[in-house]
Amino acid sequence: MGFSHLALAWLRDLWNSAAVAGRARQEALEKELRALEGKIDQLLDRLVDATGDTVIAAYEKRLRALETQKALLKDRIATSGKPRASFDETYRTAC
């Protein structure tokens, strides 16, 4: 096996390791999203039971912040964990 084959095998292993790490990041983000959705549900329950205008306004403000955070997490999930191209496609383009 020549040097170029060894280098190619090393690069493929590196690519695969990065893909595994990307999937792990995506799973962590999905877990964070589920926890955030739980917080939103709890806050909505409190909001329904709230009576004072000041309390309601504070809950609504916090809810907007959580919804913004949720949208950002969804965007990060959509763009993480997936390489833009496969190793072979990238290798062919580079050569």
PDB file of C-alpha atoms in Angstrom, residues 8-9 11-13 15-16 83-95:
ATOM      1  CA  LEU A   8      -6.565   8.563   1.674  1.00  0.00           C
ATOM      2  CA  ALA A   9      -7.488   6.001   4.353  1.00  0.00           C
ATOM      3  CA  LEU A  11      -8.498  11.249   5.552  1.00  0.00           C
ATOM      4  CA  ARG A  12     -11.522   8.955   5.231  1.00  0.00           C
ATOM      5  CA  ASP A  13     -11.191   7.979   8.924  1.00  0.00           C
ATOM      6  CA  TRP A  15     -13.999  12.432   7.783  1.00  0.00           C
ATOM      7  CA  ASN A  16     -15.956   9.631   9.437  1.00  0.00           C
ATOM      8  CA  PRO A  83     -21.774  16.938   5.916  1.00  0.00           C
ATOM      9  CA  ARG A  84     -22.469  19.065   2.856  1.00  0.00           C
ATOM     10  CA  ALA A  85     -21.104  16.332   0.621  1.00  0.00           C
ATOM     11  CA  SER A  86     -19.841  12.785   1.029  1.00  0.00           C
ATOM     12  CA  PHE A  87     -16.156  12.050   1.387  1.00  0.00           C
ATOM     13  CA  ASP A  88     -15.996  10.597  -2.111  1.00  0.00           C
ATOM     14  CA  GLU A  89     -17.681  13.639  -3.664  1.00  0.00           C
ATOM     15  CA  THR A  90     -15.348  15.980  -1.823  1.00  0.00           C
ATOM     16  CA  TYR A  91     -12.306  13.898  -2.741  1.00  0.00           C
ATOM     17  CA  ARG A  92     -13.278  13.859  -6.436  1.00  0.00           C
ATOM     18  CA  THR A  93     -13.749  17.631  -6.381  1.00  0.00           C
ATOM     19  CA  ALA A  94     -10.354  18.139  -4.733  1.00  0.00           C
ATOM     20  CA  CYS A  95      -8.496  15.991  -7.261  1.00  0.00           C
TER      21      CYS A  95
END
